[in-house]
Amino acid sequence: MFFTLNRAVTALLGLTVLATPAIQAFYVPSVGPQYVEPGQKVPLFVNKVTSDRTPLPYAYYDLDFVCKPATPEHVWLNLGEVLRGDRIMSSEYQLTMGQNQTCQVLCSRTVTSEQAEQAKQLIQKDYRAEWIVDNLPGATTFRAVDTGAKSYEPGFPLGFYNKFTDVAYIHNHVTIQVLYETVQRRLIVGFEVYPLSIYNNQGGCPDLSQTNPSRQPIGSADNSDTKLTYTYSVVWKEEPTVRWRNRWDRYLSAGHSSVHWYSIINSVFVNILLSGIIAIIMLRVLNRDLSMYNDEDLREDQLETIGWKLLHGDVFRPPKFGGLLAPLLGSGVQLLLVAVTVTVLAAMGVLSPSYRGGMVSVGALAYVAMSVFGGYWSARVYKVWRGTAWVKNALMTGMMVPGLCITLFSGLNLFIWAYHSSSALPFGTFVAIAVLWIGLSVPLTVAGAFLGSRKAEIQHPVRTNQIPRQIPPQPWYLKSPVAIFITGACPFGVIFVEVYFMLKSIWQDKYYYMFGFMVLVGAILIITVIEITIVMIYFQLCSENHRWWWRSYLFGGSSAFFIFLYSVHYFFTRLNVSQFVPGLVFMVDSLLASCAYFLCFGSVAFFATYYFLRKIFAAVKLD
Ligand SMILES: *[C@@H]1O[C@H](CO)[C@@H](O)[C@H](O)[C@H]1NC(C)=O
């Protein structure tokens, strides 16, 4: 009795330990409407500083020249936020609903020449600060020239740099303008920040009414300390035109939906062209093939086109290194399901920008959950290839791809650590990821593999011969490099505009929200990849090359090479990164993303081709 109880308690404890990272990973910051009464205090949180010109963010309080409370309070962050480098902490700005402040002193402090130099470096690299009020990032406001419509860019610059005189000026005064609606009660609908650099060595408030005030330089050549005074004004303004539920629109309106439509039309066009070509080829070839059964004379003439049927004894022969391909296929299925889940949730509006870090958090959880399917499909393919060690296969499926990723990531993390960037993973997050992976994902993979290995083997319509058939010399267009180029270029033609938008939103810190477009383009992409792979494999079989398992996988994933090259091109033409570590971060992240793409589409193409071949060989069984 006692032992049973003891065991139950242990199990329960174990479950809690496992569940904690999952809960934290999934943690949703409160995103519902928060009513604010007049006179109520509204907290302002500081987060991080980021730049378009480097992928390394810093926590705001890691800057040595800003005002810092004695004991800043931390806000609980989800996994996605931690990975993004968010560090949300309390500040001493006093915001009271409805009470304008002309000028308040936040703090006065002296800054040593090293600290001033740090400030100058960050200002030179266009770093922008992100603050948060009521879950909205503080924004720089832009107005359209023609309509006067407002649009927001999150964050505001730390200062500005005059490259002719080599002097940096720091923004030591901010005007915080909070917009609210009053339809029922007050709801905050906007948070605008207008920074100002104003020379101030008095310690109090500067004269803000000057039209052309002198600026506050920082980090000049002399090694003396600088006295800095940070001040702020607060303006509360009723905004009649914005409702709470569409308060994010101004952040998102910077997108170019017309260009997006152009990209969709481009994708559809490429796809239709390709489908047309493929349909014509397939119809002609299959038609001829089928009529040959009825016509003995034709059978003599066109022996070369029925090449694929000669392969019935080899086409389903297990591949070399099947023990490696099966885990890769499982991982691909898993990643694909994660991508579909996240995209569909985002397109439905569940993963709105107000759920900060939501994409990565939900993605991580989906990855754990989809392990079952990864294990299942890996085991089923493994069984077809006469594999016997299903547990080994399952463990490889669960550990190989994530293990490589985590190793690469950890190595990169050492570099990021050395830069003190907030995107370096804290130790606790490492532990959480390890628990999610080893404690949840791997067991689920094995469970899925168990189910898969119990399932009846996938049946083939033709029997495999004892002796493999000789493969004749192949035409030039079926040689691996050429074929991989062809199968990679077509899908890339479908998506490159979308890839551009994604790169822009990821690296230049804009919000990506066109998930409806992404679903459309993704569907077109999958169709294209399947079509082009099946056609190439079909031609290959016609020229009597029966080694298609690995090739279908490579063909399907090959556009990943193009995507990686395109990212590198983007890096050199659009981003202005000159240092080694930021460049390395970009390259490693692009490489990982391209690999994930490769795994997904390799698996898609593989299973589609497998299905196709089982169908067409089932049709020739009359032989
Ligand atoms: C605060 O300032 C804004 C803009 O100048 C003004 O519209 C608003 O009425 C002021 N609020 C109060 C309470 O004075």
XYZ file of C-alpha atoms and ligand atoms in Angstrom:
637
model
C 0.000 0.000 0.000
C 2.689 2.425 1.095
C 4.839 1.572 -1.890
C 2.000 2.107 -4.313
C 1.363 5.513 -2.822
C 5.030 6.302 -2.887
C 5.275 5.332 -6.513
C 2.230 7.391 -7.415
C 3.702 10.447 -5.719
C 7.015 9.948 -7.501
C 5.243 9.609 -10.833
C 3.222 12.732 -10.133
C 6.345 14.672 -9.205
C 8.043 13.447 -12.359
C 5.093 14.583 -14.437
C 5.140 18.025 -12.836
C 8.836 18.397 -13.523
C 8.197 17.465 -17.152
C 5.126 19.644 -17.460
C 6.679 22.839 -16.080
C 8.776 23.647 -19.159
C 5.797 22.822 -21.324
C 3.613 25.248 -19.397
C 6.260 27.905 -19.464
C 6.880 27.391 -23.156
C 3.204 27.905 -23.798
C 2.680 30.806 -21.412
C 0.380 33.394 -22.988
C 0.840 36.987 -21.843
C -2.523 38.510 -21.020
C -3.885 39.671 -24.335
C -7.470 40.558 -23.421
C -8.693 44.158 -23.054
C -7.516 45.879 -19.858
C -9.807 48.717 -18.784
C -7.995 51.659 -17.226
C -9.870 54.120 -14.990
C -8.872 57.823 -14.988
C -6.189 58.315 -12.340
C -5.063 54.680 -12.504
C -1.331 54.037 -12.866
C -0.183 52.262 -16.019
C 3.188 50.475 -15.847
C 5.772 51.028 -18.565
C 8.097 48.062 -19.159
C 11.433 48.248 -20.877
C 12.426 45.318 -23.060
C 15.434 45.261 -25.336
C 17.322 47.170 -27.996
C 17.526 45.801 -31.518
C 18.943 46.901 -34.835
C 18.153 46.176 -38.459
C 21.862 45.990 -39.019
C 22.745 43.126 -36.712
C 20.844 40.122 -35.341
C 22.121 40.638 -31.766
C 19.652 42.244 -29.346
C 20.574 43.504 -25.869
C 18.483 43.754 -22.740
C 17.641 47.404 -22.071
C 19.111 47.271 -18.573
C 22.337 45.785 -19.928
C 23.033 49.215 -21.371
C 25.322 50.996 -18.945
C 24.206 54.538 -19.720
C 20.447 54.348 -19.036
C 18.449 54.898 -15.834
C 17.823 51.731 -13.913
C 15.665 51.085 -10.839
C 17.537 49.605 -7.869
C 15.694 46.286 -8.185
C 13.885 45.992 -11.507
C 11.120 43.392 -11.554
C 11.215 40.696 -14.206
C 8.207 39.670 -16.220
C 7.688 35.956 -16.841
C 8.645 35.114 -20.417
C 7.632 32.219 -22.647
C 10.103 30.172 -24.646
C 9.589 32.137 -27.844
C 10.248 35.429 -26.087
C 13.448 34.129 -24.490
C 14.665 32.899 -27.876
C 13.859 36.263 -29.429
C 16.003 37.955 -26.826
C 13.142 39.643 -24.950
C 13.911 40.689 -21.371
C 10.873 42.561 -20.084
C 11.458 44.512 -16.863
C 9.764 47.240 -14.858
C 10.791 50.904 -15.111
C 10.368 54.093 -13.101
C 8.374 56.042 -15.663
C 5.176 57.241 -13.998
C 2.135 57.085 -16.258
C -1.253 57.950 -14.816
C -4.295 57.665 -17.039
C -5.548 61.075 -18.145
C -2.815 63.131 -16.432
C -0.533 64.987 -18.831
C 3.003 65.732 -17.628
C 4.949 68.551 -19.258
C 8.282 67.385 -17.903
C 9.473 64.892 -15.297
C 13.044 64.018 -14.391
C 13.673 60.277 -14.515
C 17.258 60.395 -13.230
C 20.503 62.313 -13.429
C 23.702 60.376 -13.635
C 27.296 60.586 -14.691
C 28.485 58.341 -17.472
C 32.121 57.295 -17.690
C 33.933 57.564 -20.979
C 33.697 53.758 -21.519
C 29.953 53.813 -20.952
C 29.656 56.789 -23.276
C 31.651 54.900 -25.867
C 29.204 51.961 -25.608
C 26.330 54.384 -26.174
C 28.043 55.835 -29.214
C 28.663 52.359 -30.678
C 25.010 51.378 -30.282
C 23.761 54.670 -31.716
C 26.115 54.278 -34.660
C 24.636 50.838 -35.346
C 21.066 52.211 -35.370
C 19.929 50.397 -32.260
C 16.313 51.036 -31.297
C 14.748 50.618 -27.876
C 11.548 48.672 -27.368
C 9.320 49.654 -24.469
C 5.943 48.155 -23.654
C 2.728 49.682 -22.341
C -0.363 47.503 -22.066
C 1.322 44.873 -24.245
C 1.912 47.367 -27.086
C 5.458 48.147 -28.207
C 6.339 51.834 -28.132
C 6.317 53.048 -31.695
C 7.837 55.623 -33.966
C 5.044 57.278 -35.934
C 5.065 57.850 -39.657
C 2.472 59.672 -41.688
C 1.608 58.855 -45.268
C 2.372 61.864 -47.453
C -0.867 61.725 -49.421
C -3.533 60.642 -46.909
C -1.876 61.589 -43.629
C -2.683 58.111 -42.295
C -0.499 57.027 -39.394
C 1.632 53.925 -39.424
C 3.878 52.597 -36.667
C 7.299 51.097 -36.575
C 8.050 49.404 -33.262
C 10.827 50.917 -31.184
C 12.526 54.316 -31.241
C 16.179 55.167 -31.923
C 18.551 55.522 -28.977
C 20.062 58.578 -30.617
C 21.437 59.754 -33.911
C 24.882 59.910 -35.416
C 26.456 62.562 -37.557
C 28.984 60.742 -39.665
C 30.624 63.891 -41.043
C 31.580 65.232 -37.640
C 31.718 61.738 -36.033
C 29.560 62.853 -33.129
C 26.735 60.788 -31.627
C 23.816 62.499 -29.902
C 21.763 60.657 -27.327
C 18.004 60.898 -26.941
C 17.715 61.966 -23.328
C 14.158 63.227 -23.438
C 11.101 61.298 -24.603
C 7.546 62.396 -25.113
C 5.318 59.432 -24.421
C 1.953 59.757 -26.081
C -0.629 57.195 -25.056
C -3.832 56.992 -27.080
C -7.047 55.637 -25.643
C -10.605 54.997 -26.727
C -13.592 55.784 -24.511
C -16.410 53.892 -26.166
C -17.464 52.142 -22.961
C -14.559 52.646 -20.594
C -11.002 53.632 -21.322
C -8.851 51.212 -23.295
C -5.324 51.945 -24.471
C -5.107 51.799 -28.260
C -1.740 53.347 -29.032
C 1.687 53.983 -27.538
C 3.820 56.501 -29.419
C 7.284 57.610 -28.398
C 8.855 60.843 -29.654
C 12.495 60.972 -28.592
C 14.568 64.148 -28.412
C 18.186 64.964 -27.795
C 18.502 68.185 -25.803
C 21.576 69.538 -24.084
C 20.958 69.513 -20.340
C 23.672 69.913 -17.720
C 21.449 71.608 -15.114
C 20.032 68.349 -13.715
C 16.423 69.576 -13.913
C 14.054 69.912 -16.818
C 15.386 71.544 -19.992
C 13.541 74.306 -21.754
C 11.408 72.286 -24.129
C 9.893 75.310 -25.857
C 13.036 76.169 -27.874
C 12.511 75.631 -31.565
C 16.076 74.582 -32.270
C 17.671 73.359 -29.035
C 21.315 72.309 -28.835
C 21.796 68.536 -28.734
C 23.314 66.276 -26.091
C 26.489 64.712 -27.495
C 27.883 61.468 -26.065
C 31.144 59.568 -26.450
C 33.295 62.445 -27.691
C 37.022 62.048 -27.727
C 37.960 63.550 -24.343
C 38.116 60.986 -21.553
C 36.057 62.921 -19.050
C 32.756 61.825 -17.523
C 29.512 63.081 -19.025
C 26.598 64.247 -16.936
C 23.317 62.987 -18.368
C 19.803 63.871 -17.312
C 16.932 61.794 -18.579
C 13.539 63.485 -18.681
C 10.133 62.665 -20.097
C 6.743 64.150 -20.911
C 3.460 62.279 -20.983
C 0.481 63.080 -23.160
C -2.823 61.221 -22.906
C -4.948 61.671 -25.952
C -8.342 60.365 -26.831
C -8.249 58.631 -30.215
C -11.679 58.497 -31.811
C -10.659 56.599 -34.940
C -9.000 53.499 -33.497
C -10.834 50.679 -31.693
C -9.119 48.361 -29.264
C -9.569 45.270 -31.417
C -7.726 46.810 -34.360
C -5.077 48.664 -32.437
C -2.368 46.538 -34.050
C -3.318 47.582 -37.577
C -1.010 50.571 -37.589
C 1.953 48.330 -36.818
C 1.027 46.016 -39.645
C 0.047 48.546 -42.290
C 3.671 48.918 -43.344
C 3.292 45.693 -45.405
C 2.859 45.772 -49.148
C -0.178 43.719 -49.944
C -0.113 44.684 -53.636
C 3.350 43.189 -53.950
C 2.027 40.162 -52.158
C -0.738 39.773 -54.689
C 1.840 40.062 -57.395
C 3.764 37.260 -55.702
C 0.672 35.066 -55.536
C -0.039 35.658 -59.212
C 3.579 34.821 -59.975
C 3.337 31.584 -58.000
C 0.071 30.561 -59.572
C 1.411 31.354 -63.010
C 4.594 29.324 -62.581
C 2.540 26.529 -61.130
C -0.028 26.477 -63.931
C 2.710 26.531 -66.536
C 4.452 23.653 -64.869
C 1.284 21.673 -64.333
C 0.341 22.171 -67.956
C 3.671 20.886 -69.207
C 3.512 17.962 -66.849
C -0.056 17.089 -67.724
C 0.766 17.067 -71.431
C 3.801 14.880 -70.955
C 2.050 12.467 -68.665
C -1.032 12.201 -70.844
C 0.970 11.517 -73.966
C 3.288 9.063 -72.326
C 0.705 7.207 -70.306
C -1.679 7.137 -73.243
C 0.941 5.610 -75.454
C 1.882 3.176 -72.734
C -1.661 2.035 -72.283
C -2.455 1.734 -75.971
C 0.561 -0.514 -76.322
C -1.236 -3.206 -74.449
C -3.892 -3.266 -77.065
C -1.611 -2.981 -80.046
C 1.177 -5.493 -80.563
C 2.875 -3.501 -83.361
C 3.220 -0.412 -81.231
C 4.804 -2.438 -78.505
C 7.724 -3.148 -80.827
C 8.146 0.459 -81.955
C 8.144 2.227 -78.694
C 10.038 -0.017 -76.465
C 12.007 2.855 -74.990
C 8.991 4.544 -73.448
C 7.958 1.488 -71.535
C 11.318 1.389 -69.812
C 9.767 1.928 -66.442
C 7.768 -1.260 -66.646
C 10.906 -3.314 -67.024
C 11.866 -2.218 -63.538
C 9.042 -3.992 -61.768
C 11.520 -6.362 -60.156
C 13.724 -3.555 -58.800
C 11.643 -0.496 -58.231
C 10.789 -1.335 -54.642
C 14.195 -2.743 -53.750
C 15.257 -1.304 -50.362
C 17.733 1.572 -50.783
C 21.287 1.741 -49.548
C 21.509 3.523 -46.206
C 17.794 3.077 -45.618
C 18.587 3.165 -41.920
C 19.504 6.815 -42.391
C 16.709 7.769 -44.762
C 13.929 6.452 -42.521
C 14.768 8.737 -39.560
C 15.164 11.691 -41.932
C 11.731 10.983 -43.383
C 10.227 10.775 -39.907
C 11.762 14.109 -38.929
C 10.509 15.632 -42.167
C 6.950 14.518 -41.534
C 7.170 15.897 -38.018
C 8.499 19.288 -39.148
C 5.941 19.528 -41.903
C 3.104 18.953 -39.447
C 4.579 21.605 -37.151
C 4.801 24.077 -40.029
C 1.218 23.363 -41.067
C -0.066 23.700 -37.485
C 1.696 27.001 -36.865
C 0.751 28.492 -40.234
C -2.885 27.532 -39.938
C -3.122 28.818 -36.351
C -1.482 32.058 -37.419
C -3.741 32.435 -40.445
C -6.735 31.929 -38.152
C -5.460 34.803 -36.035
C -4.660 32.733 -32.949
C -0.997 33.685 -33.140
C -1.519 37.412 -33.440
C 1.410 39.792 -32.876
C -0.004 40.544 -29.418
C 0.996 37.021 -28.363
C 4.669 37.886 -28.202
C 6.924 34.891 -28.924
C 3.821 32.830 -29.617
C 5.011 31.454 -32.899
C 8.112 29.821 -31.459
C 6.400 28.673 -28.260
C 3.522 27.038 -30.075
C 5.982 25.676 -32.634
C 8.053 24.038 -29.885
C 4.986 22.466 -28.353
C 3.706 21.305 -31.720
C 7.131 19.802 -32.370
C 6.871 17.750 -29.194
C 3.321 16.664 -29.973
C 4.057 15.738 -33.587
C 6.896 13.433 -32.505
C 4.319 10.646 -32.512
C 3.778 11.027 -36.248
C 7.498 11.321 -36.939
C 8.126 8.048 -35.136
C 5.154 6.381 -36.759
C 6.068 7.138 -40.381
C 9.727 6.471 -39.845
C 8.871 3.039 -38.451
C 6.517 2.209 -41.296
C 9.071 3.029 -43.983
C 11.763 1.232 -42.007
C 9.610 -1.873 -41.907
C 9.107 -1.824 -45.675
C 12.876 -1.861 -46.042
C 13.153 -4.951 -43.878
C 14.700 -3.102 -40.954
C 14.617 -5.111 -37.766
C 15.905 -2.788 -35.040
C 12.851 -0.573 -34.763
C 13.869 0.851 -31.388
C 17.209 1.995 -32.765
C 15.399 3.555 -35.711
C 12.959 5.305 -33.381
C 15.740 6.709 -31.226
C 17.557 7.924 -34.320
C 14.371 9.620 -35.502
C 13.906 11.322 -32.175
C 17.513 12.327 -31.627
C 19.448 12.767 -34.849
C 17.991 15.952 -36.341
C 17.189 17.770 -33.075
C 20.528 16.651 -31.645
C 22.424 18.163 -34.573
C 20.388 21.368 -34.305
C 20.946 21.713 -30.585
C 24.665 21.063 -30.954
C 24.983 23.690 -33.641
C 22.868 26.091 -31.645
C 24.907 25.585 -28.487
C 28.116 26.236 -30.361
C 26.661 29.428 -31.760
C 25.387 30.347 -28.332
C 28.942 30.479 -26.995
C 29.720 33.231 -29.472
C 26.537 35.128 -28.645
C 27.336 34.809 -24.960
C 30.688 36.417 -25.549
C 28.832 39.409 -26.979
C 26.549 39.649 -23.901
C 23.566 39.672 -26.221
C 20.196 38.877 -24.706
C 19.544 36.320 -27.440
C 22.070 34.039 -25.725
C 20.060 31.297 -24.070
C 20.002 31.406 -20.276
C 20.878 28.131 -18.556
C 17.301 27.594 -17.385
C 16.035 27.728 -20.948
C 18.618 25.145 -21.969
C 17.320 22.853 -19.254
C 13.736 23.459 -20.363
C 14.614 22.614 -23.964
C 16.482 19.487 -22.880
C 13.502 18.329 -20.813
C 11.081 19.013 -23.654
C 13.316 17.058 -26.006
C 14.620 14.091 -24.004
C 11.764 13.912 -21.530
C 8.806 14.376 -23.867
C 9.692 14.371 -27.557
C 11.882 11.246 -27.640
C 9.456 9.042 -25.656
C 6.615 10.198 -27.898
C 8.692 9.304 -30.960
C 9.290 5.827 -29.597
C 5.588 5.453 -28.834
C 4.739 6.472 -32.392
C 7.363 4.095 -33.773
C 5.899 1.286 -31.684
C 2.495 1.850 -33.274
C 4.085 2.082 -36.717
C 6.037 -1.138 -36.349
C 2.904 -2.978 -35.221
C 0.989 -1.855 -38.269
C 0.839 -4.228 -41.268
C 3.606 -3.623 -43.798
C 2.846 -1.359 -46.760
C 2.063 -3.698 -49.691
C 3.793 -3.415 -53.046
C 2.003 -4.355 -56.262
C 5.091 -6.084 -57.752
C 7.618 -8.518 -56.379
C 11.291 -7.583 -56.067
C 13.815 -9.812 -57.878
C 16.769 -11.442 -56.217
C 19.415 -9.874 -58.462
C 19.514 -6.093 -59.021
C 19.233 -4.930 -62.606
C 22.106 -3.161 -64.335
C 21.593 0.569 -64.736
C 22.441 1.799 -68.275
C 24.250 5.149 -68.817
C 21.867 8.030 -68.127
C 21.103 11.033 -70.353
C 22.692 14.321 -69.273
C 19.520 15.880 -67.882
C 19.064 13.033 -65.442
C 22.552 13.272 -63.978
C 22.297 14.280 -60.334
C 23.574 17.879 -60.475
C 21.414 18.837 -63.462
C 18.339 17.061 -62.153
C 18.721 18.604 -58.719
C 19.106 22.028 -60.308
C 15.898 21.567 -62.314
C 13.855 20.231 -59.412
C 15.136 22.979 -57.143
C 14.676 25.916 -59.500
C 10.984 25.371 -60.256
C 9.657 25.430 -56.670
C 11.986 28.301 -55.886
C 10.414 30.238 -58.746
C 7.100 29.788 -56.971
C 8.172 31.093 -53.590
C 11.050 33.492 -53.884
C 8.932 36.609 -53.387
C 7.458 35.118 -50.238
C 10.934 34.151 -49.047
C 11.974 37.760 -49.450
C 9.103 38.936 -47.242
C 9.894 36.366 -44.600
C 13.566 37.300 -44.506
C 12.615 40.941 -44.247
C 10.203 40.349 -41.400
C 12.622 38.139 -39.505
C 15.807 40.155 -39.852
C 14.500 43.658 -40.046
C 12.160 43.126 -37.138
C 8.904 43.862 -38.854
C 5.836 41.855 -38.097
C 4.997 39.129 -40.559
C 1.276 38.742 -40.693
C 0.383 37.669 -44.219
C -0.370 34.133 -43.158
C -3.331 33.860 -45.476
C -0.883 34.415 -48.325
C 1.484 31.943 -46.796
C -1.149 29.206 -46.697
C -1.909 29.825 -50.367
C 1.707 29.928 -51.463
C 2.490 26.903 -49.302
C -0.248 24.864 -50.941
C 0.953 25.864 -54.412
C 4.508 25.044 -53.378
C 3.621 21.553 -52.209
C 1.826 20.818 -55.464
C 4.777 22.115 -57.488
C 7.325 20.088 -55.547
C 5.289 16.920 -55.927
C 4.752 17.459 -59.654
C 8.320 18.194 -60.537
C 9.661 15.307 -58.471
C 7.248 12.795 -59.924
C 8.075 13.899 -63.458
C 11.811 13.631 -62.894
C 11.495 10.243 -61.230
C 9.262 9.080 -64.041
C 11.851 10.053 -66.662
C 14.530 8.404 -64.624
C 12.571 5.142 -64.488
C 11.960 5.376 -68.227
C 15.699 5.376 -68.716
C 15.862 2.300 -66.511
C 17.372 3.768 -63.389
C 15.531 2.190 -60.490
C 17.293 3.972 -57.627
C 14.588 6.454 -56.798
C 14.130 6.433 -53.014
C 16.955 8.796 -52.118
C 16.622 10.749 -55.323
C 12.959 11.579 -54.758
C 13.960 12.857 -51.347
C 16.795 14.985 -52.736
C 14.673 16.289 -55.590
C 11.903 17.336 -53.232
C 14.223 19.176 -50.884
C 16.550 20.641 -53.476
C 14.971 24.094 -53.530
C 16.425 24.473 -50.035
C 19.826 25.067 -51.688
C 18.342 27.965 -53.607
C 16.690 29.342 -50.510
C 19.956 29.252 -48.632
C 21.794 30.962 -51.490
C 19.041 33.551 -51.674
C 19.401 34.226 -47.936
C 23.121 34.726 -48.383
C 22.398 37.096 -51.245
C 19.914 38.941 -49.042
C 22.517 39.157 -46.314
C 25.055 40.813 -48.560
C 22.717 43.144 -50.400
C 20.127 44.166 -47.799
C 21.703 43.836 -44.396
C 24.546 46.011 -43.344
C 26.308 43.547 -41.051
C 30.052 43.898 -40.933
C 31.103 41.902 -37.873
C 31.860 38.217 -37.628
C 29.501 37.000 -34.914
C 26.339 38.733 -36.181
C 27.170 37.358 -39.616
C 27.658 33.907 -38.165
C 24.293 34.091 -36.379
C 22.637 34.942 -39.663
C 24.365 32.155 -41.586
C 23.707 29.449 -38.995
C 20.068 30.432 -38.636
C 19.600 30.487 -42.410
C 21.301 27.120 -42.694
C 19.040 25.589 -40.056
C 15.923 27.047 -41.663
C 16.973 25.744 -45.084
C 17.666 22.306 -43.620
C 14.227 22.248 -42.025
C 12.733 23.151 -45.391
C 14.775 20.394 -47.009
C 13.527 17.773 -44.556
C 9.879 18.832 -44.950
C 9.752 18.911 -48.708
C 12.037 15.931 -49.158
C 9.530 13.885 -47.194
C 6.555 15.314 -49.052
C 8.114 14.429 -52.399
C 9.167 11.004 -51.177
C 5.748 9.933 -49.982
C 4.008 11.400 -53.024
C 6.363 9.583 -55.390
C 5.985 6.371 -53.438
C 2.225 6.633 -53.727
C 2.445 7.394 -57.452
C 4.730 4.453 -58.168
C 2.547 2.034 -56.250
C -0.382 3.220 -58.343
C 1.277 2.929 -61.741
C 2.881 -0.419 -61.025
C -0.442 -1.701 -59.786
C -1.807 -0.785 -63.222
C 0.768 -2.856 -65.137
C 0.116 -6.016 -63.178
C -1.664 -7.331 -66.286
C 1.757 -8.222 -67.699
C -3.368 66.262 -22.605
O -2.785 66.755 -23.799
C -3.505 66.454 -24.990
C -2.716 66.939 -26.171
O -2.234 68.220 -25.987
C -4.907 67.073 -24.925
O -5.633 66.726 -26.088
C -5.584 66.540 -23.696
O -6.845 67.147 -23.547
C -4.762 66.800 -22.452
N -5.382 66.157 -21.318
C -5.637 66.784 -20.182
C -6.269 66.009 -19.091
O -5.323 67.942 -20.036
